[in-house]
């Protein structure tokens, strides 16, 4: 999600009060039957305001039937690089995919 | 020894980044990226976000004077969209490790710019239609290729924005069609607004290619997909038939179809004017930035009160447990 490095203000800079508003990540369920999907983030003073702001910001045109907001700081992510040994265990297990198995073409419904 | 090893790691990271770009894959927030790539994106996304926010002013100016409830509701929705676009973009910029409040400070202290187009005044209600048609039309031409930007969060923000811009352009064109079917005076208003917005709209694509030093690097990085002049040409080719259908004249005697090129030839915009406006000397620069500062000051108590309320609720919640 959001990288927490380099968030310090420039020396001597006066911070505006809304820096105190935490960052929330927003997830929207587009319609019944679909998963919630990450759509972006916003700042809000608390969870309730975050939900209201998310509705106004990310669902102005019926883009969703349900919204989750979660403080960005509460998200635990896998390592910085999206392609790294963390996902290696699934890389060498080709037998987990249906295409691994060769069957005769004339066997129906399989 | 340690130095050599870290150099190798750096090289590997760089190579991985370059491969990602070459394969037309997306760079995501937590990936390693060259500092120049990050800096360019922060500057471009912030400038884009500021443009959306400042862009609320020329149109917001007409909300109370819209000629019907229908037009007022449409204009309100459009200006609300601009605020939303600004927030999508600040959200994308924040994934690069900057803070929205920091970017707001940079806008208010004029350390970062916004699009020069918003430094022109909206003199009549026809300007609202022409902004939708030409200014949002130019924005769409600029923004559609950005949906494929190599930086994932920026591209995704642009996808959302482009979907909404289409409403903006169509409501503007419909407004103008209505006026063109009205009185002679109304048709004159549309022509006058077109005359005033045509050249600034062409300038929205930025300086000519020969004068745009960052273009090549941005294209190599997959941030930019077309040059300024390519996009400008595309906009002109698109707009001429729209002007004909509307019955307005585009204010350029050099505008003529060139069958050899398969494109319209057109005259050079006044780049001195472009530079003057960019340097802060356009008709509305001072007014726009002062209005934005005022809004920020006036909103301070709301931000503080909301934060205080949240803190109080949290204390009470803890006490209850």
CSV table of C-alpha atoms in Angstrom, one decimal:
chain,number,residue,atom,x,y,z
A,1,UNK,CA,0.0,0.0,0.0
A,2,UNK,CA,1.5,3.3,1.0
A,3,UNK,CA,5.2,3.5,1.5
A,4,UNK,CA,5.9,5.0,4.9
A,5,UNK,CA,9.4,6.3,4.1
A,6,UNK,CA,10.1,9.9,3.2
A,7,UNK,CA,6.9,11.2,4.9
A,8,UNK,CA,8.7,13.8,7.0
A,9,UNK,CA,8.0,17.5,6.3
A,10,UNK,CA,10.7,19.8,5.0
A,11,UNK,CA,12.6,21.4,7.8
A,12,UNK,CA,10.9,24.5,9.1
A,13,UNK,CA,7.7,23.8,7.2
A,14,UNK,CA,4.5,24.5,9.1
A,15,UNK,CA,2.2,21.4,9.0
A,16,UNK,CA,-1.4,22.0,8.2
A,17,UNK,CA,-3.7,20.3,10.8
A,18,UNK,CA,-5.2,17.8,8.4
A,19,UNK,CA,-1.9,15.9,8.5
A,20,UNK,CA,-3.3,14.6,11.7
A,21,UNK,CA,-6.0,12.8,9.7
A,22,UNK,CA,-4.8,9.3,9.1
A,23,UNK,CA,-4.8,7.6,5.7
A,24,UNK,CA,-7.4,5.0,5.0
A,25,UNK,CA,-7.3,2.4,2.2
A,26,UNK,CA,-10.7,2.0,0.5
A,27,UNK,CA,-12.2,-1.3,-0.9
A,28,UNK,CA,-15.4,-1.4,-2.9
A,29,UNK,CA,-17.7,-4.4,-3.7
A,30,UNK,CA,-18.8,-3.4,-7.2
A,31,UNK,CA,-21.9,-5.6,-7.1
A,32,UNK,CA,-23.3,-8.6,-5.3
A,33,UNK,CA,-21.3,-11.7,-6.0
A,34,UNK,CA,-17.9,-9.9,-6.4
A,35,UNK,CA,-15.1,-9.4,-3.9
A,36,UNK,CA,-14.2,-6.1,-2.5
A,37,UNK,CA,-11.5,-4.5,-4.6
A,38,UNK,CA,-8.9,-1.9,-3.6
A,39,UNK,CA,-9.8,1.4,-5.3
A,40,UNK,CA,-7.6,4.0,-3.6
A,41,UNK,CA,-7.1,5.9,-0.4
A,42,UNK,CA,-8.3,9.0,1.4
A,43,UNK,CA,-7.7,10.9,4.6
A,44,UNK,CA,-10.4,11.1,7.3
A,45,UNK,CA,-10.4,11.9,11.0
A,46,UNK,CA,-12.0,8.6,11.9
A,47,UNK,CA,-13.6,5.4,10.5
A,48,UNK,CA,-17.1,6.8,10.2
A,49,UNK,CA,-16.0,9.9,8.3
A,50,UNK,CA,-13.7,7.7,6.2
A,51,UNK,CA,-16.8,5.6,5.1
A,52,UNK,CA,-18.8,8.7,4.2
A,53,UNK,CA,-15.9,10.3,2.3
A,54,UNK,CA,-15.3,7.0,0.5
A,55,UNK,CA,-18.9,6.9,-0.6
A,56,UNK,CA,-18.7,10.5,-1.9
A,57,UNK,CA,-15.3,9.9,-3.5
A,58,UNK,CA,-15.4,6.4,-5.0
A,59,UNK,CA,-19.1,5.6,-5.6
A,60,UNK,CA,-20.6,8.7,-7.1
A,61,UNK,CA,-22.0,6.7,-10.0
A,62,UNK,CA,-23.3,3.4,-8.4
A,63,UNK,CA,-19.8,1.9,-8.5
A,64,UNK,CA,-20.5,-0.1,-5.3
A,65,UNK,CA,-22.9,-1.8,-3.0
A,66,UNK,CA,-20.5,-2.1,0.0
A,67,UNK,CA,-17.4,-0.3,1.1
A,68,UNK,CA,-14.6,-1.3,3.5
A,69,UNK,CA,-12.2,1.3,4.9
A,70,UNK,CA,-9.1,0.3,6.8
A,71,UNK,CA,-6.3,2.4,8.3
A,72,UNK,CA,-3.3,2.1,6.0
A,73,UNK,CA,-1.0,1.5,9.0
A,74,UNK,CA,-3.0,-1.6,9.8
A,75,UNK,CA,-2.2,-3.4,6.6
A,76,UNK,CA,0.5,-5.9,6.6
A,77,UNK,CA,2.0,-6.5,3.2
A,78,UNK,CA,4.4,-9.0,1.7
A,79,UNK,CA,7.9,-7.7,1.1
A,80,UNK,CA,8.6,-4.5,-0.9
A,81,UNK,CA,9.2,-6.2,-4.2
A,82,UNK,CA,6.1,-7.7,-5.6
A,83,UNK,CA,8.1,-10.5,-7.2
A,84,UNK,CA,10.3,-12.1,-4.6
A,85,UNK,CA,11.0,-15.5,-2.9
A,86,UNK,CA,7.9,-15.1,-0.8
A,87,UNK,CA,5.9,-16.4,-3.8
A,88,UNK,CA,8.5,-18.9,-4.9
A,89,UNK,CA,6.8,-21.9,-3.2
A,90,UNK,CA,4.0,-21.7,-5.7
A,91,UNK,CA,6.4,-21.3,-8.6
A,92,UNK,CA,7.5,-24.9,-8.8
A,93,UNK,CA,4.2,-26.7,-8.2
A,94,UNK,CA,2.9,-26.9,-11.8
A,95,UNK,CA,0.9,-30.0,-10.7
A,96,UNK,CA,-1.5,-27.6,-9.0
A,97,UNK,CA,-2.8,-26.5,-12.4
A,98,UNK,CA,-5.3,-28.5,-14.5
A,99,UNK,CA,-3.2,-28.1,-17.6
A,100,UNK,CA,-0.5,-30.2,-16.0
A,101,UNK,CA,-2.5,-33.4,-16.7
A,102,UNK,CA,-2.6,-34.8,-20.2
A,103,UNK,CA,-5.8,-36.6,-21.0
A,104,UNK,CA,-7.0,-37.9,-24.4
A,105,UNK,CA,-9.0,-35.4,-26.4
A,106,UNK,CA,-12.0,-37.7,-26.8
A,107,UNK,CA,-12.8,-38.0,-23.1
A,108,UNK,CA,-15.9,-35.7,-22.5
A,109,UNK,CA,-16.6,-33.2,-19.8
A,110,UNK,CA,-13.2,-33.1,-18.1
B,1,UNK,CA,33.9,-5.1,-0.5
B,2,UNK,CA,30.5,-3.9,0.9
B,3,UNK,CA,30.5,-1.0,-1.6
B,4,UNK,CA,30.9,-3.4,-4.6
B,5,UNK,CA,28.2,-5.7,-3.3
B,6,UNK,CA,25.7,-2.8,-2.9
B,7,UNK,CA,26.6,-1.6,-6.4
B,8,UNK,CA,25.7,-5.0,-7.7
B,9,UNK,CA,22.4,-4.9,-5.8
B,10,UNK,CA,21.7,-1.5,-7.2
B,11,UNK,CA,22.4,-2.7,-10.7
B,12,UNK,CA,20.1,-5.7,-10.2
B,13,UNK,CA,17.3,-3.4,-9.0
B,14,UNK,CA,17.8,-1.1,-11.9
B,15,UNK,CA,17.8,-4.0,-14.3
B,16,UNK,CA,14.6,-5.4,-12.8
B,17,UNK,CA,12.9,-1.9,-13.1
B,18,UNK,CA,14.1,-1.5,-16.8
B,19,UNK,CA,12.8,-5.0,-17.6
B,20,UNK,CA,9.4,-4.2,-16.1
B,21,UNK,CA,9.1,-1.1,-18.3
B,22,UNK,CA,10.3,-2.9,-21.4
B,23,UNK,CA,7.7,-5.6,-21.0
B,24,UNK,CA,5.1,-2.9,-20.6
B,25,UNK,CA,4.3,-4.2,-17.1
B,26,UNK,CA,3.3,-1.8,-14.3
B,27,UNK,CA,5.6,-0.4,-11.6
B,28,UNK,CA,3.8,-0.7,-8.2
B,29,UNK,CA,4.3,1.5,-5.1
B,30,UNK,CA,6.6,-0.8,-3.2
B,31,UNK,CA,8.9,-1.6,-6.1
B,32,UNK,CA,12.3,-0.2,-6.4
B,33,UNK,CA,12.4,2.7,-8.8
B,34,UNK,CA,15.1,5.3,-9.9
B,35,UNK,CA,14.8,8.5,-7.9
B,36,UNK,CA,14.3,10.5,-11.1
B,37,UNK,CA,11.3,8.3,-12.1
B,38,UNK,CA,9.8,8.9,-8.6
B,39,UNK,CA,10.5,12.7,-8.8
B,40,UNK,CA,9.1,13.1,-12.2
B,41,UNK,CA,5.9,11.2,-11.2
B,42,UNK,CA,5.4,13.2,-8.0
B,43,UNK,CA,5.8,16.4,-9.9
B,44,UNK,CA,3.5,15.4,-12.7
B,45,UNK,CA,0.8,13.8,-10.5
B,46,UNK,CA,0.8,16.7,-8.1
B,47,UNK,CA,0.6,19.2,-10.8
B,48,UNK,CA,-2.3,17.3,-12.3
B,49,UNK,CA,-4.0,17.1,-8.9
B,50,UNK,CA,-3.6,20.8,-8.3
B,51,UNK,CA,-5.1,21.5,-11.8
B,52,UNK,CA,-8.2,19.6,-10.9
B,53,UNK,CA,-8.6,21.4,-7.6
B,54,UNK,CA,-7.9,24.9,-9.1
B,55,UNK,CA,-10.1,23.9,-12.1
B,56,UNK,CA,-13.1,23.9,-9.8
B,57,UNK,CA,-13.0,27.7,-9.6
B,58,UNK,CA,-13.7,28.9,-13.1
B,59,UNK,CA,-16.8,26.7,-13.3
B,60,UNK,CA,-17.8,26.9,-9.6
B,61,UNK,CA,-18.0,30.6,-10.4
B,62,UNK,CA,-21.2,30.0,-12.4
B,63,UNK,CA,-23.1,27.5,-10.1
B,64,UNK,CA,-25.2,30.2,-8.5
B,65,UNK,CA,-26.0,31.8,-11.8
B,66,UNK,CA,-26.8,28.7,-13.9
B,67,UNK,CA,-29.9,29.5,-16.0
B,68,UNK,CA,-32.0,26.5,-14.8
B,69,UNK,CA,-32.1,23.9,-12.1
B,70,UNK,CA,-31.1,21.3,-14.6
B,71,UNK,CA,-27.9,23.2,-15.6
B,72,UNK,CA,-27.2,23.9,-11.9
B,73,UNK,CA,-27.4,20.2,-10.9
B,74,UNK,CA,-25.2,19.3,-13.8
B,75,UNK,CA,-22.6,21.9,-13.0
B,76,UNK,CA,-22.6,21.0,-9.3
B,77,UNK,CA,-22.0,17.3,-10.3
B,78,UNK,CA,-19.2,18.3,-12.6
B,79,UNK,CA,-17.4,20.5,-10.1
B,80,UNK,CA,-17.8,17.8,-7.5
B,81,UNK,CA,-16.1,15.4,-10.0
B,82,UNK,CA,-13.2,17.8,-10.3
B,83,UNK,CA,-12.7,17.7,-6.6
B,84,UNK,CA,-12.9,13.9,-6.8
B,85,UNK,CA,-10.3,13.8,-9.6
B,86,UNK,CA,-8.0,15.9,-7.5
B,87,UNK,CA,-8.3,13.5,-4.6
B,88,UNK,CA,-7.8,10.3,-6.8
B,89,UNK,CA,-4.6,12.0,-7.9
B,90,UNK,CA,-3.4,13.0,-4.5
B,91,UNK,CA,-4.0,9.5,-3.4
B,92,UNK,CA,-1.9,8.2,-6.3
B,93,UNK,CA,0.9,10.7,-5.4
B,94,UNK,CA,0.9,9.5,-1.8
B,95,UNK,CA,1.8,6.0,-2.8
B,96,UNK,CA,5.1,7.5,-3.9
B,97,UNK,CA,5.9,8.6,-0.3
B,98,UNK,CA,4.7,12.2,-0.3
B,99,UNK,CA,2.0,13.6,1.9
B,100,UNK,CA,-1.1,15.3,0.7
B,101,UNK,CA,-0.7,18.1,3.2
B,102,UNK,CA,2.8,18.7,1.9
B,103,UNK,CA,1.5,18.9,-1.7
B,104,UNK,CA,-1.2,21.3,-0.7
B,105,UNK,CA,1.5,23.5,1.0
B,106,UNK,CA,3.5,23.5,-2.2
B,107,UNK,CA,0.4,24.6,-4.2
B,108,UNK,CA,-0.4,27.4,-1.7
B,109,UNK,CA,3.2,28.6,-1.6
B,110,UNK,CA,3.4,28.3,-5.5
B,111,UNK,CA,6.3,25.8,-5.4
B,112,UNK,CA,4.3,23.5,-7.6
B,113,UNK,CA,2.3,24.6,-10.7
B,114,UNK,CA,-1.1,23.8,-12.1
B,115,UNK,CA,-2.3,23.9,-15.7
B,116,UNK,CA,-2.2,27.3,-17.2
B,117,UNK,CA,-5.7,26.9,-18.7
B,118,UNK,CA,-7.3,27.7,-15.4
B,119,UNK,CA,-5.8,31.2,-15.3
B,120,UNK,CA,-8.3,32.4,-17.9
B,121,UNK,CA,-11.7,33.9,-16.7
B,122,UNK,CA,-15.2,32.5,-17.4
B,123,UNK,CA,-17.0,35.6,-18.7
B,124,UNK,CA,-20.3,34.2,-19.8
B,125,UNK,CA,-22.3,31.0,-19.3
B,126,UNK,CA,-21.2,30.0,-22.8
B,127,UNK,CA,-17.8,29.6,-21.3
B,128,UNK,CA,-19.1,26.7,-19.2
B,129,UNK,CA,-20.1,24.9,-22.4
B,130,UNK,CA,-16.8,25.7,-24.2
B,131,UNK,CA,-14.8,24.5,-21.2
B,132,UNK,CA,-16.6,21.2,-21.3
B,133,UNK,CA,-16.2,20.9,-25.1
B,134,UNK,CA,-12.6,22.2,-25.6
B,135,UNK,CA,-10.9,22.1,-22.3
B,136,UNK,CA,-12.2,18.8,-21.1
B,137,UNK,CA,-11.9,17.5,-24.7
B,138,UNK,CA,-8.2,18.4,-24.7
B,139,UNK,CA,-7.9,16.9,-21.2
B,140,UNK,CA,-9.3,13.6,-22.5
B,141,UNK,CA,-6.8,13.5,-25.4
B,142,UNK,CA,-4.0,14.1,-22.9
B,143,UNK,CA,-5.4,11.6,-20.3
B,144,UNK,CA,-6.5,8.6,-22.3
B,145,UNK,CA,-2.8,7.5,-23.0
B,146,UNK,CA,-2.0,8.1,-19.3
B,147,UNK,CA,-4.4,5.2,-18.4
B,148,UNK,CA,-1.5,3.0,-19.7
B,149,UNK,CA,1.2,4.9,-17.7
B,150,UNK,CA,3.9,2.6,-16.4
B,151,UNK,CA,3.1,3.6,-12.8
B,152,UNK,CA,0.2,1.5,-11.7
B,153,UNK,CA,-1.6,3.8,-9.2
B,154,UNK,CA,-1.5,6.8,-11.7
B,155,UNK,CA,-2.8,4.7,-14.5
B,156,UNK,CA,-5.7,3.4,-12.4
B,157,UNK,CA,-6.6,6.9,-11.2
B,158,UNK,CA,-6.6,8.0,-14.8
B,159,UNK,CA,-9.0,5.2,-15.8
B,160,UNK,CA,-11.5,6.4,-13.2
B,161,UNK,CA,-11.0,10.0,-14.3
B,162,UNK,CA,-11.4,9.4,-18.0
B,163,UNK,CA,-14.7,7.6,-17.5
B,164,UNK,CA,-16.0,10.7,-15.8
B,165,UNK,CA,-14.5,13.2,-18.2
B,166,UNK,CA,-16.7,11.9,-21.0
B,167,UNK,CA,-19.8,13.2,-19.1
B,168,UNK,CA,-18.0,16.5,-18.8
B,169,UNK,CA,-17.3,16.9,-22.5
B,170,UNK,CA,-20.8,15.8,-23.5
B,171,UNK,CA,-22.7,18.1,-21.1
B,172,UNK,CA,-20.6,21.0,-22.5
B,173,UNK,CA,-21.3,20.2,-26.1
B,174,UNK,CA,-25.0,19.7,-25.4
B,175,UNK,CA,-25.1,23.1,-23.6
B,176,UNK,CA,-23.5,24.7,-26.7
B,177,UNK,CA,-25.9,23.0,-29.1
B,178,UNK,CA,-28.8,24.4,-27.0
B,179,UNK,CA,-27.4,27.9,-27.2
B,180,UNK,CA,-26.7,27.6,-30.9
B,181,UNK,CA,-30.4,26.8,-31.4
B,182,UNK,CA,-31.3,29.8,-29.4
B,183,UNK,CA,-31.1,33.5,-30.2
B,184,UNK,CA,-28.6,35.4,-32.3
B,185,UNK,CA,-27.1,36.8,-29.1
B,186,UNK,CA,-26.7,33.3,-27.7
B,187,UNK,CA,-24.9,32.2,-30.8
B,188,UNK,CA,-22.6,35.2,-30.6
B,189,UNK,CA,-21.8,34.2,-27.0
B,190,UNK,CA,-20.8,30.7,-28.1
B,191,UNK,CA,-18.6,32.1,-30.9
B,192,UNK,CA,-17.0,34.6,-28.5
B,193,UNK,CA,-16.2,31.9,-25.9
B,194,UNK,CA,-14.8,29.7,-28.6
B,195,UNK,CA,-12.6,32.5,-29.8
B,196,UNK,CA,-11.2,33.0,-26.3
B,197,UNK,CA,-10.7,29.4,-25.3
B,198,UNK,CA,-9.4,27.9,-28.6
B,199,UNK,CA,-5.7,28.9,-28.2
B,200,UNK,CA,-5.4,28.3,-24.5
B,201,UNK,CA,-6.9,24.8,-25.1
B,202,UNK,CA,-4.1,24.1,-27.7
B,203,UNK,CA,-1.5,25.2,-25.2
B,204,UNK,CA,-2.8,22.6,-22.7
B,205,UNK,CA,-0.6,20.0,-24.5
B,206,UNK,CA,2.5,21.9,-23.5
B,207,UNK,CA,5.3,23.5,-25.5
B,208,UNK,CA,6.3,22.2,-29.0
B,209,UNK,CA,8.3,19.0,-29.0
B,210,UNK,CA,11.6,20.8,-29.8
B,211,UNK,CA,11.1,22.9,-26.6
B,212,UNK,CA,10.0,20.1,-24.2
B,213,UNK,CA,13.2,18.7,-22.7
B,214,UNK,CA,11.6,16.1,-20.4
B,215,UNK,CA,9.5,14.4,-23.0
B,216,UNK,CA,12.1,11.9,-24.2
B,217,UNK,CA,12.9,10.6,-20.7
B,218,UNK,CA,9.2,10.4,-19.8
B,219,UNK,CA,8.5,8.4,-22.9
B,220,UNK,CA,11.4,6.0,-22.2
B,221,UNK,CA,10.0,5.5,-18.7
B,222,UNK,CA,6.5,4.8,-20.1
B,223,UNK,CA,5.0,7.8,-18.2
B,224,UNK,CA,4.2,9.6,-21.4
B,225,UNK,CA,3.1,7.7,-24.5
B,226,UNK,CA,2.9,10.5,-27.1
B,227,UNK,CA,4.7,13.8,-27.7
B,228,UNK,CA,2.9,17.2,-27.1
B,229,UNK,CA,2.7,17.9,-30.8
B,230,UNK,CA,1.2,14.5,-31.6
B,231,UNK,CA,-1.5,15.0,-29.0
B,232,UNK,CA,-2.2,18.6,-30.1
B,233,UNK,CA,-2.6,17.4,-33.7
B,234,UNK,CA,-5.0,14.6,-32.6
B,235,UNK,CA,-7.1,17.2,-30.7
B,236,UNK,CA,-7.3,19.5,-33.7
B,237,UNK,CA,-8.3,16.7,-36.0
B,238,UNK,CA,-11.0,15.6,-33.6
B,239,UNK,CA,-12.4,19.1,-32.9
B,240,UNK,CA,-12.7,20.5,-36.4
B,241,UNK,CA,-15.7,18.3,-37.4
B,242,UNK,CA,-17.3,19.0,-34.0
B,243,UNK,CA,-17.0,22.8,-34.6
B,244,UNK,CA,-18.6,22.3,-38.0
B,245,UNK,CA,-21.5,20.3,-36.5
B,246,UNK,CA,-22.0,23.0,-33.9
B,247,UNK,CA,-21.8,25.8,-36.5
B,248,UNK,CA,-19.0,27.8,-34.8
B,249,UNK,CA,-15.8,29.0,-36.4
B,250,UNK,CA,-12.4,28.1,-34.9
B,251,UNK,CA,-10.4,31.3,-34.8
B,252,UNK,CA,-7.5,30.3,-37.0
B,253,UNK,CA,-7.2,31.3,-40.7
B,254,UNK,CA,-4.4,28.8,-41.1
B,255,UNK,CA,-6.6,25.9,-40.2
B,256,UNK,CA,-7.0,23.8,-43.3
B,257,UNK,CA,-7.1,20.1,-44.2
B,258,UNK,CA,-3.8,18.8,-45.6
B,259,UNK,CA,-4.6,15.7,-47.7
B,260,UNK,CA,-1.0,14.8,-48.0
B,261,UNK,CA,-0.5,14.5,-44.3
B,262,UNK,CA,-4.1,13.4,-43.7
B,263,UNK,CA,-4.3,15.9,-40.9
B,264,UNK,CA,-5.4,19.5,-40.4
B,265,UNK,CA,-2.6,22.2,-40.6
B,266,UNK,CA,-3.0,24.9,-38.0
B,267,UNK,CA,-1.2,28.0,-36.9
B,268,UNK,CA,1.3,28.1,-34.0
B,269,UNK,CA,-0.2,29.2,-30.7
B,270,UNK,CA,1.3,32.3,-29.1
B,271,UNK,CA,4.0,30.7,-27.0
B,272,UNK,CA,5.0,34.0,-25.4
B,273,UNK,CA,1.5,34.2,-23.9
B,274,UNK,CA,1.9,30.6,-22.7
B,275,UNK,CA,5.1,31.4,-20.9
B,276,UNK,CA,3.7,34.6,-19.4
B,277,UNK,CA,0.7,32.7,-18.0
B,278,UNK,CA,2.9,29.9,-16.7
B,279,UNK,CA,5.2,32.4,-15.0
B,280,UNK,CA,2.2,33.7,-13.1
B,281,UNK,CA,1.1,36.7,-15.2
B,282,UNK,CA,-2.1,35.4,-16.7
B,283,UNK,CA,-5.4,37.2,-16.2
B,284,UNK,CA,-6.4,35.2,-13.1
B,285,UNK,CA,-3.3,33.6,-11.6
B,286,UNK,CA,-3.3,35.8,-8.5
B,287,UNK,CA,-7.1,35.4,-8.0
B,288,UNK,CA,-7.0,31.6,-8.3
B,289,UNK,CA,-4.2,31.1,-5.8
B,290,UNK,CA,-5.7,33.6,-3.3
B,291,UNK,CA,-9.1,31.9,-3.5
B,292,UNK,CA,-7.5,28.5,-2.8
B,293,UNK,CA,-5.6,29.9,0.2
B,294,UNK,CA,-8.7,31.5,1.5
B,295,UNK,CA,-10.6,28.2,1.2
B,296,UNK,CA,-7.8,26.4,3.0
B,297,UNK,CA,-7.9,29.0,5.8
B,298,UNK,CA,-11.7,29.0,6.1
B,299,UNK,CA,-11.7,25.2,6.3
B,300,UNK,CA,-9.1,25.0,9.0
B,301,UNK,CA,-11.6,25.0,11.9
B,302,UNK,CA,-13.6,22.1,10.3
B,303,UNK,CA,-10.5,20.0,10.0
B,304,UNK,CA,-9.5,20.8,13.5
B,305,UNK,CA,-13.0,20.1,14.9
B,306,UNK,CA,-13.2,16.8,13.1
B,307,UNK,CA,-9.8,15.7,14.4
B,308,UNK,CA,-10.8,16.8,18.0
B,309,UNK,CA,-14.1,14.9,17.8
B,310,UNK,CA,-12.3,11.8,16.6
B,311,UNK,CA,-9.8,12.0,19.4
B,312,UNK,CA,-12.6,12.4,22.0
B,313,UNK,CA,-14.5,9.4,20.6
B,314,UNK,CA,-11.4,7.4,20.8
B,315,UNK,CA,-10.8,8.3,24.4
B,316,UNK,CA,-14.4,7.5,25.3
B,317,UNK,CA,-14.1,4.2,23.5
B,318,UNK,CA,-11.0,3.3,25.5
B,319,UNK,CA,-12.7,4.3,28.8
B,320,UNK,CA,-15.6,2.1,28.0
B,321,UNK,CA,-13.3,-0.9,27.5
